[in-house]
PDB file of C-alpha atoms in Angstrom:
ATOM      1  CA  UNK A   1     -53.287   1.086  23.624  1.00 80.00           C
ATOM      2  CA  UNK A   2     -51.677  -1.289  21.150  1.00 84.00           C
ATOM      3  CA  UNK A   3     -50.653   2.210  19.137  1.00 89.00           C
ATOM      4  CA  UNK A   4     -52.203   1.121  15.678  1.00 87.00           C
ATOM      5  CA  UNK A   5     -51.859   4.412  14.038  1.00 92.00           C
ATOM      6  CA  UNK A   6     -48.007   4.483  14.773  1.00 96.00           C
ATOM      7  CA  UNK A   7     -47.241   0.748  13.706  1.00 94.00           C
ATOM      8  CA  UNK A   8     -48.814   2.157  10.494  1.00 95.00           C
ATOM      9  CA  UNK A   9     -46.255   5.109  10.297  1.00 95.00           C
ATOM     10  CA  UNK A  10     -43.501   2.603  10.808  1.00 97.00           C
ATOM     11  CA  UNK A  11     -44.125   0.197   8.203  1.00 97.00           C
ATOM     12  CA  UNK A  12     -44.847   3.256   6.024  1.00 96.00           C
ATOM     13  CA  UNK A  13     -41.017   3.914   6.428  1.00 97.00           C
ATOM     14  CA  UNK A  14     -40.333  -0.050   6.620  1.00 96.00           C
ATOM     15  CA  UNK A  15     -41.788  -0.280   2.799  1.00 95.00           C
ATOM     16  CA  UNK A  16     -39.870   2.424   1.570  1.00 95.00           C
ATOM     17  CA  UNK A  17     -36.628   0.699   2.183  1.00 95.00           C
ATOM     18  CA  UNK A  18     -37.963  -2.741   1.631  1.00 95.00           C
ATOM     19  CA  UNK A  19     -40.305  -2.637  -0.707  1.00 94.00           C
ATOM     20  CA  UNK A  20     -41.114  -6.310  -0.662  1.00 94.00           C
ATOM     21  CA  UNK A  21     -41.680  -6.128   3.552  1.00 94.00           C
ATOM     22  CA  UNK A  22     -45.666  -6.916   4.331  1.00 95.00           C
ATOM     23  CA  UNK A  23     -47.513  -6.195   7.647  1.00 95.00           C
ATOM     24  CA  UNK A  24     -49.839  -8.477   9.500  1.00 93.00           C
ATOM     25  CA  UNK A  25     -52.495  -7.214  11.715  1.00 92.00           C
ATOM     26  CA  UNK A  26     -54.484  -9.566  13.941  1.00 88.00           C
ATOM     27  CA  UNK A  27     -57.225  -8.717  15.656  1.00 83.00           C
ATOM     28  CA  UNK A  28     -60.808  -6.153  15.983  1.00 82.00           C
ATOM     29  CA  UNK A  29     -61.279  -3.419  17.884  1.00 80.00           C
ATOM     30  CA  UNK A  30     -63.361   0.289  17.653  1.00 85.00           C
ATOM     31  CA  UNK A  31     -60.141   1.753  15.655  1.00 85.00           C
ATOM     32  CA  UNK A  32     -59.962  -0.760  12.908  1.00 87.00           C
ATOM     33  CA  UNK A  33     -62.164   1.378  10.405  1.00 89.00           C
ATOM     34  CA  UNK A  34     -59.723   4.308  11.230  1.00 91.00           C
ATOM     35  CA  UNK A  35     -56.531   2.373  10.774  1.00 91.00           C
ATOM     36  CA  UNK A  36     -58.079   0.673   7.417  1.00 93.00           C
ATOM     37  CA  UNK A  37     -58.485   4.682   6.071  1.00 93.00           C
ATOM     38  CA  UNK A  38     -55.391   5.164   7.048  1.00 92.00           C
ATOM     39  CA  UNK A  39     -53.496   2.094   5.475  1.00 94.00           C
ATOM     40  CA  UNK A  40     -55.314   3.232   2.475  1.00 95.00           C
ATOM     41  CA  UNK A  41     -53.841   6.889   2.711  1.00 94.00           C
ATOM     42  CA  UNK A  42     -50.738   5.881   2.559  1.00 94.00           C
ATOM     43  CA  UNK A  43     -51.344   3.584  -0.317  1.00 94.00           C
ATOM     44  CA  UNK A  44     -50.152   0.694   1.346  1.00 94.00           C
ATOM     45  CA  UNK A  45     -53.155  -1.722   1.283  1.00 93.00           C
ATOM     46  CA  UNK A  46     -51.682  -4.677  -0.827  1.00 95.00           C
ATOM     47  CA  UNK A  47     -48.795  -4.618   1.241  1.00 95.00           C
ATOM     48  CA  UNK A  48     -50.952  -4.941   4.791  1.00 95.00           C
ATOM     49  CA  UNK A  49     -53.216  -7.773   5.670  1.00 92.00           C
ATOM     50  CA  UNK A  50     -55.549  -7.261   8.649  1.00 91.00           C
ATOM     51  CA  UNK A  51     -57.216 -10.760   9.887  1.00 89.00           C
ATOM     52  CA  UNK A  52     -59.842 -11.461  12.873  1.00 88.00           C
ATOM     53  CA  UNK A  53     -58.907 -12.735  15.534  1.00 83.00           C
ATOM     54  CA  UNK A  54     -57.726 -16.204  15.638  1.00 84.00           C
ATOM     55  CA  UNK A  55     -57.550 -18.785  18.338  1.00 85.00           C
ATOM     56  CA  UNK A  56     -54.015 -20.424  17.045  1.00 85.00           C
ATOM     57  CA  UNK A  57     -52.162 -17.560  16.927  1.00 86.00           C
ATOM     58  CA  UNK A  58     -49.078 -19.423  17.273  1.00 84.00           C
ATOM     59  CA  UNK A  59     -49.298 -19.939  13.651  1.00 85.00           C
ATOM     60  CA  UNK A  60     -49.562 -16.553  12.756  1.00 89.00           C
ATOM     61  CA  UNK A  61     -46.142 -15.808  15.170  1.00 87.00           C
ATOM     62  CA  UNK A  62     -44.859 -18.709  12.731  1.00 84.00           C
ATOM     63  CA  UNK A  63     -45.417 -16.739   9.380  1.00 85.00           C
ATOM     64  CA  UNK A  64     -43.724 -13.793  10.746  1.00 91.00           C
ATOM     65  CA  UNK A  65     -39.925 -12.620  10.481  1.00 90.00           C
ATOM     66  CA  UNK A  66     -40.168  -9.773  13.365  1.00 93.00           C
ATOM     67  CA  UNK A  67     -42.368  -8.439  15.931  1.00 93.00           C
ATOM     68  CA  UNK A  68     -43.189  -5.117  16.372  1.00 95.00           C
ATOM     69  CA  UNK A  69     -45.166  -3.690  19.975  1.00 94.00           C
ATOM     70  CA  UNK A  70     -45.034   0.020  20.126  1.00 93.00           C
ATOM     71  CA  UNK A  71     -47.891   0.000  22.926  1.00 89.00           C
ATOM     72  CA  UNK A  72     -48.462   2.752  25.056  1.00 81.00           C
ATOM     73  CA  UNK A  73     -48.979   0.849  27.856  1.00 83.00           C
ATOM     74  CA  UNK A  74     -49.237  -2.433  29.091  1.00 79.00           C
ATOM     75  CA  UNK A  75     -49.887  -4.374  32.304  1.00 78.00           C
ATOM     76  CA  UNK A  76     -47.635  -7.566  31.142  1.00 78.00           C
ATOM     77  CA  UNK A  77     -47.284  -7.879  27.321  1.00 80.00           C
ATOM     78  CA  UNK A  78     -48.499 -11.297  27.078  1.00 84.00           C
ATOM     79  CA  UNK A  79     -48.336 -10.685  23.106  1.00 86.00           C
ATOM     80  CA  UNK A  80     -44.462  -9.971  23.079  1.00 88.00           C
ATOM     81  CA  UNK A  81     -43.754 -13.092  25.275  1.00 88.00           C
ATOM     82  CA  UNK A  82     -45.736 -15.153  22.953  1.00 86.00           C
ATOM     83  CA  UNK A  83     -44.271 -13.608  20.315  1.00 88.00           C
ATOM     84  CA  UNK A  84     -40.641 -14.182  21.789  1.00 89.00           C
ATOM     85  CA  UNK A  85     -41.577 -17.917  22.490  1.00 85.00           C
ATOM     86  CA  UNK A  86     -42.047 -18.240  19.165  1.00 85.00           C
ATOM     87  CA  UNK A  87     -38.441 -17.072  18.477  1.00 86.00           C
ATOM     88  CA  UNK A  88     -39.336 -13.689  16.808  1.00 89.00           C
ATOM     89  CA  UNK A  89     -37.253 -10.567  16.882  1.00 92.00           C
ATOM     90  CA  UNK A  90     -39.563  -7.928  19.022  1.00 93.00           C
ATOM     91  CA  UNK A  91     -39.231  -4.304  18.955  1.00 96.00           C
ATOM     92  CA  UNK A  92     -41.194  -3.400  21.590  1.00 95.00           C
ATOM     93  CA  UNK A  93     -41.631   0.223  23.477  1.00 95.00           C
ATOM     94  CA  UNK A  94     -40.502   1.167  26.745  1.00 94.00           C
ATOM     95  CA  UNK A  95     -43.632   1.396  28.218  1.00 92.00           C
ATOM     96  CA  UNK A  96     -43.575  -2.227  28.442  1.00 91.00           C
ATOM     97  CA  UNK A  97     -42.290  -4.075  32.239  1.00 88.00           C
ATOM     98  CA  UNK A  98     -38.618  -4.932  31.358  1.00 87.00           C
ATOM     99  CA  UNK A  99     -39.635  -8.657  32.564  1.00 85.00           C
ATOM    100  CA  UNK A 100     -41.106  -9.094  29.415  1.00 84.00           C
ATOM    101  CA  UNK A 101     -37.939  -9.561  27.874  1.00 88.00           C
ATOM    102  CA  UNK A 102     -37.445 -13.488  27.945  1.00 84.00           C
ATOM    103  CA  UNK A 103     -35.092 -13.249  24.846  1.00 85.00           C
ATOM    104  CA  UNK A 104     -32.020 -11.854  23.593  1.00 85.00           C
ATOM    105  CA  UNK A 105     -33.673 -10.898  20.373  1.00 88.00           C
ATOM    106  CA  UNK A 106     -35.877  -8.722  22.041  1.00 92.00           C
ATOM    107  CA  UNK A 107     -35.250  -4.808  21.927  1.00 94.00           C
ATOM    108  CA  UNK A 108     -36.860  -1.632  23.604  1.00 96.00           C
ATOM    109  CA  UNK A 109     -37.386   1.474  21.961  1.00 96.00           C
ATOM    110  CA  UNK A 110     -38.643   4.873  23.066  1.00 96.00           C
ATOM    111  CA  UNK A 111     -41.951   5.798  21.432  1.00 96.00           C
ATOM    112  CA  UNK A 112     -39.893   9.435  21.555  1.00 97.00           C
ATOM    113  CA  UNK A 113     -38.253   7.829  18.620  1.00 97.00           C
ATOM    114  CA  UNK A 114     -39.379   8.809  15.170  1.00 97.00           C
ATOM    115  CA  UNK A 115     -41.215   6.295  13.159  1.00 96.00           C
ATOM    116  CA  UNK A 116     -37.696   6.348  10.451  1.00 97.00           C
ATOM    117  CA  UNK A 117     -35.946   5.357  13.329  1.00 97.00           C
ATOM    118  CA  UNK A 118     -38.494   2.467  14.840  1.00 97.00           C
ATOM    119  CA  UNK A 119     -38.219   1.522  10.902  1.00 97.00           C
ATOM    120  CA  UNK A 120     -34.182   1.287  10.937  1.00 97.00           C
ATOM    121  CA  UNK A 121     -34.310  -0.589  13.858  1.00 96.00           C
ATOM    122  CA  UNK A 122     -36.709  -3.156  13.063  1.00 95.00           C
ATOM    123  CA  UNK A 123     -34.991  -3.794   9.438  1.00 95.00           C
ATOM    124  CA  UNK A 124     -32.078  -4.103  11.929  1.00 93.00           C
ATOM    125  CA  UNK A 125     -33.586  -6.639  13.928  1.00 90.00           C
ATOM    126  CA  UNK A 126     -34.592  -8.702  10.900  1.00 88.00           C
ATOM    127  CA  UNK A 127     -31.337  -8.306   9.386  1.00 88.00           C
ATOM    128  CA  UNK A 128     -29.174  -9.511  12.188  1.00 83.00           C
ATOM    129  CA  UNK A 129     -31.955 -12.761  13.150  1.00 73.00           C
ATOM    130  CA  UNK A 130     -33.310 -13.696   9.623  1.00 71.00           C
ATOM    131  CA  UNK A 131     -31.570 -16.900   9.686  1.00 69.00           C
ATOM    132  CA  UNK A 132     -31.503 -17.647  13.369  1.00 69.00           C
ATOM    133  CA  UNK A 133     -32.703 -20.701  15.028  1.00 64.00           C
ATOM    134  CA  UNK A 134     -36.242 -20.003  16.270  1.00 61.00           C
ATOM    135  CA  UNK A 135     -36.763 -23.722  18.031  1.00 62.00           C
ATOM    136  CA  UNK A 136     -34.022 -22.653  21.284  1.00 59.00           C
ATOM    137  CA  UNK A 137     -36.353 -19.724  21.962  1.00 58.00           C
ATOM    138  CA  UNK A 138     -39.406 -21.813  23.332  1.00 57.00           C
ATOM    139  CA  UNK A 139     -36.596 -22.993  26.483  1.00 63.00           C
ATOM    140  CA  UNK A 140     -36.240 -19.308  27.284  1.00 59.00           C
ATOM    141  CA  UNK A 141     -39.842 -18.956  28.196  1.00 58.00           C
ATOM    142  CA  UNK A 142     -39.385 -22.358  30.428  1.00 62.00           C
ATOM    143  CA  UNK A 143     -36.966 -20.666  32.051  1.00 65.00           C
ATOM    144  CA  UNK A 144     -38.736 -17.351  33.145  1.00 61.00           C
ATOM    145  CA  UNK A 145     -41.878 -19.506  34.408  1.00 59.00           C
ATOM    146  CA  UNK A 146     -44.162 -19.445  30.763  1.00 59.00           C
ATOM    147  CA  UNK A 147     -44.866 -22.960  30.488  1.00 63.00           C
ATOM    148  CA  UNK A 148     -48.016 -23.944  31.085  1.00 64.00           C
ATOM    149  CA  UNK A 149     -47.605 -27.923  32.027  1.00 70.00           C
ATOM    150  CA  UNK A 150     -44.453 -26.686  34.687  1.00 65.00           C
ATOM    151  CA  UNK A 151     -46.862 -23.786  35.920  1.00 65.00           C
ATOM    152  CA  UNK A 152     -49.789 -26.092  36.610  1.00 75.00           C
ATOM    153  CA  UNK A 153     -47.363 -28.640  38.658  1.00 76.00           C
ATOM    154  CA  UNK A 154     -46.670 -25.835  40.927  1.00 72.00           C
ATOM    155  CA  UNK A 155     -50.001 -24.859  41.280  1.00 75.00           C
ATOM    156  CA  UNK A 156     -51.332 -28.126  42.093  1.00 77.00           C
ATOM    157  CA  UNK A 157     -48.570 -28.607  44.705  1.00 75.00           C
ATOM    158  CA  UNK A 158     -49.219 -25.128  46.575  1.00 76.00           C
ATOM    159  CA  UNK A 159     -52.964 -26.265  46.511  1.00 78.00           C
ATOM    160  CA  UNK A 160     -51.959 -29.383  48.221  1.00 78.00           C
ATOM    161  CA  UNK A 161     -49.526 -27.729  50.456  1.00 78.00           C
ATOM    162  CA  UNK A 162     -52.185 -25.616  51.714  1.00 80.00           C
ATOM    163  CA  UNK A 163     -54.689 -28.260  51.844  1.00 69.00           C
ATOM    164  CA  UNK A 164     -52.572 -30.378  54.031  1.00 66.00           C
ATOM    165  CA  UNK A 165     -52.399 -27.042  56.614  1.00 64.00           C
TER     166      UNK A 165
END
C-alpha cells in the first residue's frame, strides 16, 4: 500500500543528484525483508535508515527536510497530514483524497510519473522550502479540524446536545 519498492526507486534517483540526501523509513511490515534486499541492490544501505516503529513520531517528522507518500491507496492519509503539521514539504500521489492537502507545501504527483521525475520534484520541493518557517504550519491543521483539544470540545458538546434531547 505505502509503495515501498517505488520510494526506493526514487531516492535511488534522489542520491544520484544529491549525493549527501539520506532516507528514513519508519515502521514493520511483511515487505521489510524485501525492501532491505533491495536497498542493498542498489547499494544504497549507508545512505537509508529503516527504524521500528515509534510512538513519538513527531520527532522523526522533526529530523526530516521533505516528505515523500507515493501510496497506492489510501482511505485518509493520516501520515501526510501529520507530516504537513509538522511543516514538511509532501510529495504525495494522487491516489490520495485531495482533503489531505492542509498545506501549501504539499504537492500531488501521478504514480504514472517515472521515479527521475518523482526525484526532480521532490529535490524541487526541498529546494524551494529548505529554509521555510515550519512553526505557521501546525495553524493550518487547526484550521481544517486536526486538533485534537478543539475536536474533543465539539465532541463533548454534540454529546451533550444529544443528551439534553
Amino acid at each position: 500500500q505505502k509503495n515501498h519498492h517505488f520510494i526506493i526507486q526514487v531516492f535511488k534517483k534522489v542520491i544520484e543528484k544529491k549525493p549527501h540526501a539520506r532516507l528514513l523509513l519508519i515502521g514493520e511490515g511483511d515487505l521489510r525483508d524485501s525492501v532491505e534486499n533491495e536497498i542493498k541492490s542498489y547499494g544504497i544501505e549507508d545512505a537509508v535508515s529503516i527504524l521500528d516503529p515509534v510512538v513519538d513520531i513527531e520527532k522523526m517528522y522533526s529530523a526530516m527536510d521533505v516528505f515523500l507518500f507515493p501510496s497506492l491507496y489510501e482511505g485518509l492519509g493520516l501520515a501526510a497530514i501529520e507530516a504537513q503539521t509538522s511543516g514538511l514539504p509532501c510529495l504525495l500521489s494522487d491516489t490520495i483524497p485531495s482533503v489531505c492537502r492542509i498545506s501549501n507545501k504539499t504537492k500531488f504527483m501521478s504514480l504514472r510519473k517515472s521515479a527521475s521525475e518523482w526525484a526532480d520534484a521532490l529535490i524541487d520541493l526541498y529546494d524551494w522550502y529548505a529554509d521555510s518557517d515550519r512553526s505557521t504550519d501546525c495553524e493550518n491543521a487547526r484550521k481544517y479540524g486536526y486538533d485534537i483539544r478543539i475536536e474533543v470540545k465539539k465532541l463533548r458538546n454534540l454529546l451533550l446536545t444529544i443528551k439534553h434531547k
